[in-house]
Short mmCIF file of C-alpha atoms in Angstrom, two decimals:
data_model
loop_
_atom_site.label_atom_id
_atom_site.label_comp_id
_atom_site.label_asym_id
_atom_site.label_seq_id
_atom_site.Cartn_x
_atom_site.Cartn_y
_atom_site.Cartn_z
CA MET A 1 56.31 20.42 -97.76
CA SER A 2 59.19 18.14 -97.08
CA ASP A 3 59.03 15.35 -94.40
CA ILE A 4 60.53 16.04 -91.00
CA SER A 5 63.52 13.92 -90.46
CA LEU A 6 64.33 12.64 -86.96
CA THR A 7 67.74 11.75 -85.92
CA ALA A 8 68.33 8.45 -84.19
CA SER A 9 68.75 10.14 -80.83
CA MET A 10 65.49 12.10 -81.22
CA ARG A 11 63.61 8.96 -82.23
CA SER A 12 65.01 7.16 -79.21
CA ASN A 13 63.94 9.97 -76.88
CA LEU A 14 60.40 10.01 -78.36
CA LEU A 15 59.96 6.27 -77.89
CA SER A 16 61.24 6.61 -74.35
CA LEU A 17 58.64 9.33 -73.61
CA GLN A 18 55.87 7.18 -75.10
CA ASN A 19 56.94 4.24 -72.94
CA THR A 20 57.07 6.46 -69.86
CA GLN A 21 53.55 7.73 -70.57
CA SER A 22 52.31 4.16 -70.96
CA LEU A 23 53.88 3.19 -67.66
CA MET A 24 52.30 6.24 -65.99
CA ASP A 25 48.89 5.26 -67.36
CA THR A 26 49.33 1.71 -66.06
CA THR A 27 50.44 2.99 -62.64
CA GLN A 28 47.51 5.42 -62.42
CA GLU A 29 45.07 2.60 -63.29
CA ARG A 30 46.58 0.39 -60.59
CA LEU A 31 46.40 3.23 -58.07
CA SER A 32 42.77 3.98 -58.91
CA THR A 33 41.61 0.34 -58.85
CA GLY A 34 43.95 -0.95 -56.16
CA LYS A 35 44.71 -3.94 -58.39
CA LYS A 36 47.97 -4.90 -60.01
CA VAL A 37 46.18 -6.93 -62.66
CA ASN A 38 43.11 -5.24 -64.15
CA SER A 39 42.61 -7.18 -67.37
CA ALA A 40 43.69 -10.32 -69.09
CA LEU A 41 46.20 -8.21 -71.05
CA ASP A 42 48.09 -7.41 -67.85
CA ASN A 43 48.61 -11.03 -66.88
CA PRO A 44 46.20 -13.67 -68.21
CA SER A 45 47.08 -16.32 -65.63
CA SER A 46 46.80 -14.00 -62.64
CA PHE A 47 43.67 -12.29 -64.01
CA TYR A 48 41.63 -15.48 -64.43
CA THR A 49 42.89 -16.92 -61.14
CA ALA A 50 41.80 -13.73 -59.40
CA GLN A 51 38.48 -13.78 -61.23
CA SER A 52 37.82 -17.32 -60.02
CA LEU A 53 38.71 -16.37 -56.45
CA ASN A 54 36.51 -13.28 -56.63
CA ASN A 55 33.55 -15.39 -57.81
CA ARG A 56 34.07 -17.84 -54.94
CA ALA A 57 34.37 -15.00 -52.47
CA SER A 58 31.07 -13.60 -53.77
CA ASP A 59 29.42 -17.01 -53.35
CA LEU A 60 30.79 -17.34 -49.81
CA SER A 61 29.61 -13.84 -48.99
CA ALA A 62 26.10 -14.74 -50.15
CA LEU A 63 26.21 -17.89 -48.01
CA LEU A 64 27.37 -15.85 -45.03
CA ASP A 65 24.47 -13.45 -45.54
CA SER A 66 22.09 -16.41 -45.72
CA MET A 67 23.51 -17.80 -42.47
CA GLY A 68 23.09 -14.40 -40.85
CA GLN A 69 19.46 -14.29 -41.95
CA GLY A 70 18.98 -17.77 -40.52
CA VAL A 71 20.45 -16.70 -37.18
CA GLN A 72 18.12 -13.70 -37.05
CA THR A 73 15.13 -15.94 -37.83
CA ILE A 74 16.07 -18.26 -34.97
CA LYS A 75 16.60 -15.31 -32.64
CA ALA A 76 13.13 -14.00 -33.45
CA ALA A 77 11.63 -17.40 -32.68
CA ASP A 78 13.65 -17.74 -29.48
CA GLU A 79 12.55 -14.34 -28.17
CA ALA A 80 8.93 -15.20 -28.97
CA ILE A 81 9.25 -18.56 -27.19
CA THR A 82 10.58 -16.80 -24.10
CA SER A 83 7.63 -14.39 -24.13
CA ILE A 84 5.13 -17.19 -24.80
CA THR A 85 6.54 -19.19 -21.88
CA SER A 86 6.06 -16.15 -19.65
CA PHE A 87 2.44 -15.79 -20.80
CA VAL A 88 1.78 -19.50 -20.22
CA GLN A 89 3.07 -19.12 -16.67
CA GLN A 90 0.80 -16.11 -16.20
CA ALA A 91 -2.13 -18.19 -17.43
CA LYS A 92 -1.34 -20.84 -14.83
CA ALA A 93 -1.21 -18.21 -12.08
CA VAL A 94 -4.61 -16.90 -13.17
CA ALA A 95 -6.06 -20.43 -13.17
CA ASN A 96 -4.66 -21.19 -9.72
CA THR A 97 -6.11 -17.95 -8.38
CA ALA A 98 -9.52 -18.81 -9.82
CA ARG A 99 -9.41 -22.26 -8.26
CA ASP A 100 -8.79 -20.66 -4.86
CA GLU A 101 -11.98 -18.62 -5.30
CA ALA A 102 -15.01 -20.57 -4.09
CA ASN A 103 -17.98 -20.77 -6.44
CA LYS A 104 -20.64 -19.98 -3.87
CA GLU A 105 -24.19 -21.28 -3.80
CA VAL A 106 -27.25 -20.07 -1.91
CA THR A 107 -29.27 -22.45 0.27
CA SER A 108 -32.61 -21.33 1.64
CA THR A 109 -33.26 -21.02 5.33
CA GLY A 110 -36.44 -22.25 6.98
CA THR A 111 -38.42 -25.26 5.80
CA TYR A 112 -40.56 -25.25 2.71
CA ASP A 113 -44.19 -26.09 3.43
CA LYS A 114 -46.27 -26.78 0.37
CA GLU A 115 -49.43 -26.38 2.40
CA THR A 116 -48.75 -22.66 2.78
CA VAL A 117 -48.21 -21.96 -0.94
CA ALA A 118 -51.19 -20.46 -2.68
CA ALA A 119 -51.72 -20.19 -6.41
CA ALA A 120 -50.35 -16.68 -6.58
CA ALA A 121 -47.36 -14.80 -7.89
CA VAL A 122 -44.58 -14.74 -5.32
CA LYS A 123 -42.05 -11.96 -5.83
CA GLY A 124 -38.36 -11.58 -5.21
CA SER A 125 -35.36 -9.80 -6.73
CA VAL A 126 -32.14 -10.69 -8.54
CA THR A 127 -29.07 -8.47 -8.90
CA VAL A 128 -26.31 -9.06 -11.47
CA ASN A 129 -23.42 -6.63 -11.97
CA GLY A 130 -25.29 -3.94 -10.07
CA GLU A 131 -28.44 -4.34 -12.18
CA THR A 132 -31.49 -5.36 -10.13
CA LYS A 133 -34.64 -6.89 -11.54
CA GLU A 134 -37.82 -8.22 -10.02
CA LEU A 135 -38.31 -11.98 -9.99
CA SER A 136 -41.90 -13.16 -10.17
CA VAL A 137 -42.95 -16.81 -10.04
CA THR A 138 -46.48 -18.23 -10.05
CA PHE A 139 -46.95 -21.43 -8.07
CA GLY A 140 -49.83 -23.83 -8.05
CA ALA A 141 -51.54 -24.78 -4.80
CA LYS A 142 -49.51 -27.28 -2.80
CA ASP A 143 -46.67 -27.50 -5.30
CA GLU A 144 -44.10 -30.03 -4.23
CA GLY A 145 -40.60 -28.67 -3.53
CA ALA A 146 -39.11 -30.09 -6.73
CA ALA A 147 -41.89 -28.54 -8.80
CA ALA A 148 -41.40 -25.21 -7.03
CA ALA A 149 -37.65 -25.38 -7.67
CA THR A 150 -38.25 -26.01 -11.36
CA LYS A 151 -40.54 -22.98 -11.61
CA ILE A 152 -38.00 -20.74 -9.84
CA GLN A 153 -35.23 -22.04 -12.11
CA THR A 154 -37.30 -21.43 -15.27
CA ALA A 155 -38.03 -17.87 -14.19
CA LEU A 156 -34.35 -17.20 -13.33
CA GLN A 157 -33.00 -18.61 -16.58
CA ALA A 158 -35.35 -16.38 -18.60
CA MET A 159 -34.13 -13.19 -16.90
CA THR A 160 -31.78 -10.97 -18.93
CA PHE A 161 -28.98 -8.75 -17.66
CA GLY A 162 -26.91 -6.61 -19.95
CA GLY A 163 -28.90 -7.99 -22.87
CA LYS A 164 -27.96 -11.58 -22.06
CA ALA A 165 -30.19 -14.21 -20.46
CA LEU A 166 -28.90 -16.06 -17.42
CA GLY A 167 -29.78 -19.27 -19.23
CA THR A 168 -28.80 -22.72 -18.10
CA ASP A 169 -25.81 -21.40 -16.15
CA VAL A 170 -28.22 -20.89 -13.24
CA THR A 171 -29.83 -23.92 -11.61
CA VAL A 172 -32.21 -24.38 -8.69
CA SER A 173 -32.59 -27.68 -6.84
CA PHE A 174 -34.63 -28.86 -3.86
CA ALA A 175 -33.57 -31.35 -1.20
CA ASP A 176 -34.26 -31.88 2.51
CA GLY A 177 -36.84 -29.12 2.59
CA ALA A 178 -34.46 -26.45 1.22
CA PHE A 179 -33.81 -24.78 -2.14
CA THR A 180 -30.26 -24.35 -3.48
CA VAL A 181 -29.32 -21.84 -6.20
CA LYS A 182 -26.09 -22.38 -8.13
CA SER A 183 -24.27 -20.49 -10.84
CA ALA A 184 -22.58 -23.15 -12.95
CA LYS A 185 -19.97 -20.90 -14.62
CA GLY A 186 -19.41 -18.66 -11.64
CA GLN A 187 -21.44 -15.65 -12.79
CA GLU A 188 -22.31 -13.81 -9.62
CA LEU A 189 -25.95 -13.07 -8.80
CA ASN A 190 -27.60 -11.90 -5.60
CA ILE A 191 -31.04 -13.42 -5.13
CA LYS A 192 -33.76 -12.69 -2.62
CA PHE A 193 -36.88 -14.83 -2.57
CA GLU A 194 -39.33 -16.29 -0.06
CA VAL A 195 -41.88 -19.01 -0.61
CA GLY A 196 -43.70 -21.45 1.69
CA GLY A 197 -41.57 -20.64 4.70
CA ALA A 198 -38.28 -21.07 2.79
CA LYS A 199 -36.23 -17.92 2.39
CA ILE A 200 -33.51 -17.49 -0.22
CA ASP A 201 -31.19 -14.54 0.43
CA GLY A 202 -27.56 -14.55 -0.66
CA THR A 203 -25.01 -14.55 -3.49
CA ALA A 204 -24.45 -17.42 -5.87
CA GLY A 205 -21.40 -17.76 -8.09
CA ASN A 206 -18.22 -15.72 -7.85
CA SER A 207 -17.42 -12.83 -10.16
CA ASN A 208 -13.70 -13.33 -9.55
CA ARG A 209 -13.91 -16.68 -11.32
CA THR A 210 -15.59 -15.23 -14.38
CA LYS A 211 -13.06 -12.36 -14.48
CA ALA A 212 -10.21 -14.85 -14.22
CA LEU A 213 -11.70 -16.92 -17.05
CA GLU A 214 -11.86 -13.84 -19.29
CA GLN A 215 -8.28 -12.93 -18.37
CA TYR A 216 -7.13 -16.48 -19.11
CA ASN A 217 -8.71 -16.41 -22.57
CA ASP A 218 -7.16 -12.98 -23.24
CA ILE A 219 -3.74 -14.44 -22.44
CA LEU A 220 -4.31 -17.25 -24.93
CA GLY A 221 -5.12 -14.59 -27.53
CA GLN A 222 -1.83 -12.83 -26.77
CA ILE A 223 0.04 -16.13 -27.13
CA ASP A 224 -1.52 -16.56 -30.58
CA GLN A 225 -0.47 -13.03 -31.56
CA LEU A 226 3.09 -13.57 -30.34
CA ALA A 227 3.34 -16.75 -32.40
CA LYS A 228 2.14 -14.86 -35.48
CA ASP A 229 4.64 -12.03 -34.95
CA ALA A 230 7.68 -14.31 -34.51
CA GLY A 231 8.64 -14.30 -38.19
CA TYR A 232 11.69 -12.75 -39.84
CA LYS A 233 11.63 -11.86 -43.52
CA GLY A 234 8.72 -14.15 -44.27
CA VAL A 235 9.88 -17.20 -42.29
CA ASN A 236 8.11 -17.95 -39.01
CA LEU A 237 9.39 -21.00 -37.16
CA LEU A 238 6.48 -20.75 -34.73
CA GLN A 239 3.93 -21.06 -37.52
CA GLU A 240 5.27 -24.38 -38.84
CA ASN A 241 7.60 -22.78 -41.44
CA ASP A 242 10.86 -24.69 -41.97
CA LEU A 243 14.21 -22.91 -42.39
CA THR A 244 17.07 -24.39 -44.46
CA VAL A 245 20.55 -22.88 -44.12
CA VAL A 246 23.20 -23.84 -46.73
CA PHE A 247 26.90 -23.92 -45.78
CA ASN A 248 28.73 -24.36 -49.11
CA GLU A 249 28.47 -23.35 -52.73
CA ASP A 250 27.29 -26.67 -54.15
CA ARG A 251 24.60 -26.93 -51.43
CA SER A 252 25.89 -30.33 -50.31
CA SER A 253 26.11 -29.15 -46.69
CA SER A 254 23.05 -27.67 -45.02
CA ILE A 255 20.83 -27.80 -41.95
CA THR A 256 17.03 -27.60 -41.76
CA ILE A 257 15.31 -26.15 -38.70
CA LYS A 258 11.82 -27.58 -38.37
CA GLY A 259 9.07 -25.13 -37.46
CA VAL A 260 6.33 -25.83 -34.92
CA ASP A 261 2.88 -24.49 -34.16
CA ALA A 262 3.41 -22.38 -31.03
CA SER A 263 -0.10 -20.93 -30.96
CA SER A 264 -2.33 -21.80 -28.02
CA LYS A 265 -3.95 -24.49 -30.18
CA GLY A 266 -0.59 -25.92 -31.17
CA LEU A 267 0.43 -26.00 -27.50
CA GLY A 268 -2.75 -27.89 -26.65
CA MET A 269 -4.41 -25.05 -24.75
CA THR A 270 -8.07 -24.37 -25.43
CA ALA A 271 -10.08 -21.33 -24.45
CA ALA A 272 -11.95 -21.87 -21.20
CA ALA A 273 -15.74 -21.80 -21.39
CA ASP A 274 -16.64 -22.87 -17.88
CA TRP A 275 -14.66 -22.44 -14.68
CA GLY A 276 -17.63 -23.02 -12.45
CA THR A 277 -16.08 -26.18 -11.03
CA ASN A 278 -12.57 -26.86 -9.74
CA ALA A 279 -12.39 -29.86 -12.07
CA ASN A 280 -12.72 -27.59 -15.11
CA ILE A 281 -10.00 -25.26 -13.82
CA THR A 282 -7.74 -28.23 -13.09
CA ALA A 283 -8.25 -29.40 -16.69
CA SER A 284 -7.00 -26.01 -17.92
CA ILE A 285 -3.98 -26.20 -15.57
CA ASP A 286 -3.17 -29.68 -16.92
CA GLN A 287 -3.16 -28.23 -20.44
CA ILE A 288 -0.80 -25.47 -19.27
CA ASP A 289 1.63 -27.95 -17.72
CA ALA A 290 1.66 -30.00 -20.91
CA ALA A 291 2.26 -26.84 -22.97
CA VAL A 292 5.27 -25.83 -20.85
#
């Protein structure tokens, strides 16, 4: 079969069509990508300049994301600090309320006369949190008041209520012919007892103080939990974690936010064990003021 011969005009038209198709392909690629230069073949200088700018833009975008994460971390810490401050103020209000509640003591009426005390078991009763138990104490003949007080105290401290002994929180003293019963930590007990002409009948302690102490310690626990929950993506500024935020690609510009311990321990607040005296409550209030 013989070769097809193209005239000069036909060859020119074919080349023109091929060029038009190439231009259409280039235009379609630009339309689909949105870029005038899509490869080094289009324009080497523009392509590599754009590539460099794109890489820098990517680096800056990563830095911006890092800054945003840093801001969120600080916001989390700030919100927790605001809540912790509120809880610390609540703790102070609880402590002030407890201090206004008197820790009562019971002083016997009548005058103790050792001559009237026989070597026999003398009975009385003690009530704690609605639970009443009999109190029985055996005295020796003509026991001095101090010795009688010691025996009453020993019997009281051995008594159990709610599965817990009263223990050393309860003390009994004797002076000027009268017995005095105290509850050191404020646990409230109603005691009735009569011996040698001295009659003990009243309430020692103050349950409001013990309730306030428990509430105060609960608040400290909530402060600890808030400090633990103040983190953002693994960084907690209130648990002594530091946060470094970088501002440029070569990391020559940055800022470090130092973390602190914002738990009750870190703030210098310790759980209260004894609010039986105003001095102990004042010590807790002093810790609160220092924490704020």
